[in-house]
XYZ file of C-alpha atoms in Angstrom:
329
model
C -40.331 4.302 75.031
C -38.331 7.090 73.477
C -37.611 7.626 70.012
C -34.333 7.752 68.661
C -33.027 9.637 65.429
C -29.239 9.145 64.442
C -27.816 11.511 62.812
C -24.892 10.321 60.542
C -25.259 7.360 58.835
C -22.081 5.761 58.277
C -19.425 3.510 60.492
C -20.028 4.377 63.763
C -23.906 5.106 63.394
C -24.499 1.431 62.594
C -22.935 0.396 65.835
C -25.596 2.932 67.402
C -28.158 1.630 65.392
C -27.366 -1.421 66.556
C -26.893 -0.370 70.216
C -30.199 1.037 70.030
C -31.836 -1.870 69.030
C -30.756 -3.735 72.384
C -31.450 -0.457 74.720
C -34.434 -0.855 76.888
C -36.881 2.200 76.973
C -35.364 3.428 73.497
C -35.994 2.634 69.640
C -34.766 3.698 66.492
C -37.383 6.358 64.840
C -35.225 8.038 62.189
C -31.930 8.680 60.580
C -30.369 11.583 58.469
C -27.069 11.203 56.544
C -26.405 14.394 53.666
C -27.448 11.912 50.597
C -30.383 10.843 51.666
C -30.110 7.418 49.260
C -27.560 6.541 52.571
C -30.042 7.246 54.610
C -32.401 5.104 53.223
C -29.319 2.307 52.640
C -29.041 1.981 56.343
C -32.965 2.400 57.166
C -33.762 -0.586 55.519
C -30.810 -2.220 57.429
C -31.549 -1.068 60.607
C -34.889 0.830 60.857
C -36.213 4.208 60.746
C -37.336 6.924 58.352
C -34.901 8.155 56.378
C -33.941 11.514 55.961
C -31.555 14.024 53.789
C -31.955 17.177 55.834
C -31.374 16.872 59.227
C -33.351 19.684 60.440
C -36.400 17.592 59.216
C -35.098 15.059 61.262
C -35.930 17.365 64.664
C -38.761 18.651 63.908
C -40.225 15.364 63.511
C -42.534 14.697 66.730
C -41.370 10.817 66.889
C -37.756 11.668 67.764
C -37.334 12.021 71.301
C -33.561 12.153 71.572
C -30.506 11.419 68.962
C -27.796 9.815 68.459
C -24.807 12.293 66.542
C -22.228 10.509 65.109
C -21.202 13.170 62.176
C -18.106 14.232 61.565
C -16.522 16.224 64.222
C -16.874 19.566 62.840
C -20.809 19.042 62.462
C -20.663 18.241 66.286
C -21.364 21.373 67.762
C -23.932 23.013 65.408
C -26.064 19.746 65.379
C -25.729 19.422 69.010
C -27.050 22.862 69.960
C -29.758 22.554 67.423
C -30.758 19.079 69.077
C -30.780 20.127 72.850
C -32.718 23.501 71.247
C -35.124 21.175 69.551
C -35.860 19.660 73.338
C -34.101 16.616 72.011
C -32.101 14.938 74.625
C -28.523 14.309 72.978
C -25.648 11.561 72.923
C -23.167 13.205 71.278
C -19.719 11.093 69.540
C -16.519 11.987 71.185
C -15.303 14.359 70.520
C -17.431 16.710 71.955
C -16.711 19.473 69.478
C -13.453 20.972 68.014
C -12.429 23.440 70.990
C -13.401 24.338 74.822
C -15.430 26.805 73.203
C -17.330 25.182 70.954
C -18.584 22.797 73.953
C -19.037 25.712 76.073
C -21.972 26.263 73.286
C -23.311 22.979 73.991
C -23.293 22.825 77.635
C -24.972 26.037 77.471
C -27.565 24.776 75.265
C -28.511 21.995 77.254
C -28.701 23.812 80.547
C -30.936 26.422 78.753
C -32.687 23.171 77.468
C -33.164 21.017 79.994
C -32.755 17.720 78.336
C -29.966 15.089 79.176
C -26.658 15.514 76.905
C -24.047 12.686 77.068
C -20.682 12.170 76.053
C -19.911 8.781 74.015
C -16.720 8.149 75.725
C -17.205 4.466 75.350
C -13.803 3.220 77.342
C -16.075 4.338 80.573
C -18.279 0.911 79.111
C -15.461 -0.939 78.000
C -15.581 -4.218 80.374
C -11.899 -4.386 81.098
C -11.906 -0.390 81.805
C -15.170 -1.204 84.352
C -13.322 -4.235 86.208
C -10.581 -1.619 86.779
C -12.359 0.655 87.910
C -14.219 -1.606 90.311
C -10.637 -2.847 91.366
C -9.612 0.811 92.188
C -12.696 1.721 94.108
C -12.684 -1.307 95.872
C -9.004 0.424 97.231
C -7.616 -3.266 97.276
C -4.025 -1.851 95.422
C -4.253 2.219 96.972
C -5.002 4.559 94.803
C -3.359 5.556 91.331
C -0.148 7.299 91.245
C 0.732 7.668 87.480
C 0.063 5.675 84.814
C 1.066 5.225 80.923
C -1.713 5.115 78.123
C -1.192 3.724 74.644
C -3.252 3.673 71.092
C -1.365 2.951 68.618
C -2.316 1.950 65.577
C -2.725 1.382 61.686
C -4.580 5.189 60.306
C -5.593 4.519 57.136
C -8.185 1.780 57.655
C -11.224 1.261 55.313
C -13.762 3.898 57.372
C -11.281 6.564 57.026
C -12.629 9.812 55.286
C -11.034 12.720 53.859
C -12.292 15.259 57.158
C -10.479 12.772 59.033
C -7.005 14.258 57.364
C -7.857 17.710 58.112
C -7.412 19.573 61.650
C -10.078 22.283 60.378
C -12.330 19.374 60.293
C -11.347 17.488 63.403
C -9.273 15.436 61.858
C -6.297 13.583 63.061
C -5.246 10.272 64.912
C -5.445 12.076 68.337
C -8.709 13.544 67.951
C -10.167 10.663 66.041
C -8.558 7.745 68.364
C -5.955 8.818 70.615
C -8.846 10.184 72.882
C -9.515 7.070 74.283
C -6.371 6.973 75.693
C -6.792 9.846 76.750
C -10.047 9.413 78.402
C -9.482 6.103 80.251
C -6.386 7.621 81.644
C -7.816 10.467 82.671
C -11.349 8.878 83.890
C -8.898 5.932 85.961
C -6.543 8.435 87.629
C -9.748 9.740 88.738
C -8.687 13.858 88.330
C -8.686 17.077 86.749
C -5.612 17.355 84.292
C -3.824 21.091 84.775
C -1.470 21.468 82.278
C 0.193 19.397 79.251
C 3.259 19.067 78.002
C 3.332 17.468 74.294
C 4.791 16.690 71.234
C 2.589 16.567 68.166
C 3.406 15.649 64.508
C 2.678 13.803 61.232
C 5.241 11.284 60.608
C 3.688 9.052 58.299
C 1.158 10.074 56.375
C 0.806 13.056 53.420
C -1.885 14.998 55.558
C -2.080 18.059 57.213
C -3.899 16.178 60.307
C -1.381 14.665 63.198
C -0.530 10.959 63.152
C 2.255 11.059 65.949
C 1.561 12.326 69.522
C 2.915 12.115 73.429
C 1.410 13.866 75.856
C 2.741 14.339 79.684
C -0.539 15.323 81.699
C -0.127 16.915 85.214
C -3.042 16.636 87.692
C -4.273 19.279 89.927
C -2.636 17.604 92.925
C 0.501 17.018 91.337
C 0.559 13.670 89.962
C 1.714 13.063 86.585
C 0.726 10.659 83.812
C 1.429 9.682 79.749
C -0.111 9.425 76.811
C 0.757 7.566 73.742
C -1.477 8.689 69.982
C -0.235 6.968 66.981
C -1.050 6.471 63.660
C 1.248 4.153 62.086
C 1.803 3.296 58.519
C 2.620 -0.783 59.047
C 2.180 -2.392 62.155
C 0.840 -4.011 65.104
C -1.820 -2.175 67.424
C -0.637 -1.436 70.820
C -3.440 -0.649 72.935
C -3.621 -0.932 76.439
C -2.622 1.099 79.742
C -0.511 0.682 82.837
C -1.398 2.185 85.703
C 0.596 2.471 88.788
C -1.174 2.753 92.156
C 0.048 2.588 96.140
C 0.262 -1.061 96.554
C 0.594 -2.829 92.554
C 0.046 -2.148 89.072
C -2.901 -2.345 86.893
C -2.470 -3.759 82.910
C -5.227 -3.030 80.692
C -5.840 -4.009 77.656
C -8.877 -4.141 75.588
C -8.651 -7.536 74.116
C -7.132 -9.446 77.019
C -8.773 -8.344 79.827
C -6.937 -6.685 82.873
C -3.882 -7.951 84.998
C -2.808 -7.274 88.895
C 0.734 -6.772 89.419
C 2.024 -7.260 93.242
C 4.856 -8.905 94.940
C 7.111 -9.234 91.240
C 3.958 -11.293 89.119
C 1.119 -11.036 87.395
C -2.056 -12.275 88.206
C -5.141 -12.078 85.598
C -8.842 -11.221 86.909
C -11.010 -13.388 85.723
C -13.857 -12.428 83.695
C -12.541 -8.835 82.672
C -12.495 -9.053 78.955
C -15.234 -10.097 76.268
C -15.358 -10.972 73.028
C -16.777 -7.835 70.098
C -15.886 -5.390 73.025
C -16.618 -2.660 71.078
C -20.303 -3.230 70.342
C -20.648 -3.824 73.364
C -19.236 -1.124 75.446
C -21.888 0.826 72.774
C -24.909 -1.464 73.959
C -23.623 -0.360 77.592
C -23.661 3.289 76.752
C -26.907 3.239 75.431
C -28.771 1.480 78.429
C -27.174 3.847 80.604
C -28.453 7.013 78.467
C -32.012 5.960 78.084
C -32.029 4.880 81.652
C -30.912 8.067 82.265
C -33.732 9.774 80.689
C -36.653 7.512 81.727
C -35.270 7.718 85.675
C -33.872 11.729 85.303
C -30.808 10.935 86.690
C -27.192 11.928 85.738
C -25.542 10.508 82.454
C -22.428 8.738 83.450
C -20.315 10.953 81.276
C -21.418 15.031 81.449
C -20.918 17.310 78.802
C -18.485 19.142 81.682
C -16.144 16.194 81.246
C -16.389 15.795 77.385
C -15.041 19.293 77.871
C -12.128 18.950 79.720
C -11.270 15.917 77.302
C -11.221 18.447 74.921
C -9.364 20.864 76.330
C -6.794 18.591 77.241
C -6.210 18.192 73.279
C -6.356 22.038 72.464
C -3.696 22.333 75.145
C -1.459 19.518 74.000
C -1.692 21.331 70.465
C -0.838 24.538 71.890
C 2.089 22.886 73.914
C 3.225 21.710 70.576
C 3.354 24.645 68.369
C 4.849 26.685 71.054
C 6.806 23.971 72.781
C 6.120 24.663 76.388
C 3.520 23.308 79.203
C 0.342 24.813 78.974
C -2.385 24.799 81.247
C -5.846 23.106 80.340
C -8.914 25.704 80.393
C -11.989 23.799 80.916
């Protein structure tokens, strides 16, 4: 049974926390948020020690891996720290701010030798799984291009001032267009080579964007969309189409997932489920521990989180400079 420390207490912690609780092999040891009295709010909710420093938090003997879900600027330094500490590390999307930054955590867990994983949780969202069962199966060819959309209300009650900020990692593509992003990039099943994009804040009084489209080229030529927005007022669009050899694939994370062939639609049965987000979270966490008590691969590598992220610092670079740029990492 490993220990687990989480390190941020707020939102998305508790759905760790929670997570956690369900994991086999794993249970919650300790948590650290930067006012400790938060720390100790969500310990007696949820279990642990609290702490207010976080390097307390690994050098305590108890706590075998954590969880970070800090903001994304704190990403990198408390990563490398972990994975120094020997702590074996699921780490929040997004990795860290730039390529470089997870270059420094890669590097730290291969000098390490503990497990670091990505939280990309669409890999672990069920309609996202029965697609990609669907594709490897090869019952509709393989993916051609495809069209990814999250769009959505920005300033919802967890929203926090870093999240306004690029210096901090702000921004509705950073902060939720990335799962867009990801599933795309995970179902085309590819490495992205260059982006073409248009970035911008449309609705908001921030210096963080709220308004992105990104055109992704693969390595072997294929091409692909993606659809970030913030919106003031309005109705959340998230889903994807994707477009393979022989029919389409709809996706959509409250409805479950749709075949396309021969001019209709067909649903698959049994490819959505109710509080889909705690779940995919419960999913992500049995994979990580199981990862660490059989030492095998985590389902999503820090080399992926990577190129997740580079794929953003090229789409902002395409922006400002207004021209495709290729993706480094």
């Amino acid at each position: 049974m490993i220990g687990v420390g989480i390190l941020g207490a707020g939102f998305f912690g508790a759905y760790h926390a929670r997570a956690i609780a369900q994991a086999d092999g794993a249970h919650l040891v300790a948590v650290c948020a930067e006012e400790k009295a938060i720390a100790e709010t969500f310990a007696r909710e949820h279990g642990g020690k609290p702490y207010g420093d976080w390097r307390a938090l690994l050098d305590d003997a108890a706590v075998g891996a954590v969880a970070i879900t800090a903001p994304h600027h704190l990403h990198c330094p408390l990563a490398v720290a972990a994975l120094r500490a020997g702590k074996h590390v699921l780490l929040e999307k997004p990795m860290a701010l730039s390529v470089s930054e997870c270059n420094r955590i890669v590097v730290a867990s291969e000098s390490s030798g503990t497990k670091l994983m990505v939280g990309q949780i669409m890999h672990f969202v069920r309609p996202c799984m029965v697609a990609r069962a669907i594709l490897d199966g090869g019952e509709i060819g393989r993916p051609v291009t495809a069209s990814s959309s999250l769009m959505k209300t920005w300033m919802e009650a967890n929203r926090r001032d870093w999240h306004l900020d690029p210096a901090t990692g702000g921004g509705m593509l950073m902060t939720a267009g990335i799962h867009a992003l990801d599933q795309l990039i995970w179902l085309m099943g590819g490495r992205v080579s260059s982006v073409s994009a248009a970035v911008a804040t449309s609705f908001h009084e921030q210096s963080a964007d709220d308004n992105a489209m990104l055109l992704l080229r693969f390595d072997d030529g294929r091409f692909a969309q993606v659809a970030s927005v913030g919106f003031r007022d309005g109705g959340m669009i998230n889903g994807m189409d994707l477009i393979c050899e022989r029919g389409v694939l709809r996706i959509d994370n409250e409805r479950g997932v749709s075949i396309g062939r021969n001019g209709q639609w067909s649903d698959v049965p049994d490819s959505s489920e109710p509080d889909w987000m705690q779940k995919a979270i419960d999913r992500e966490w049995q994979a990580f521990a199981g990862a660490i008590t059989g030492n095998s691969q985590v389902p999503v590598s820090g080399a992926y989180g990577r190129h997740i992220v580079a794929c953003i610092e090229a789409a902002m670079q395409s922006s400002e400079q207004r021209r495709e740029v290729a993706v480094e990492g």
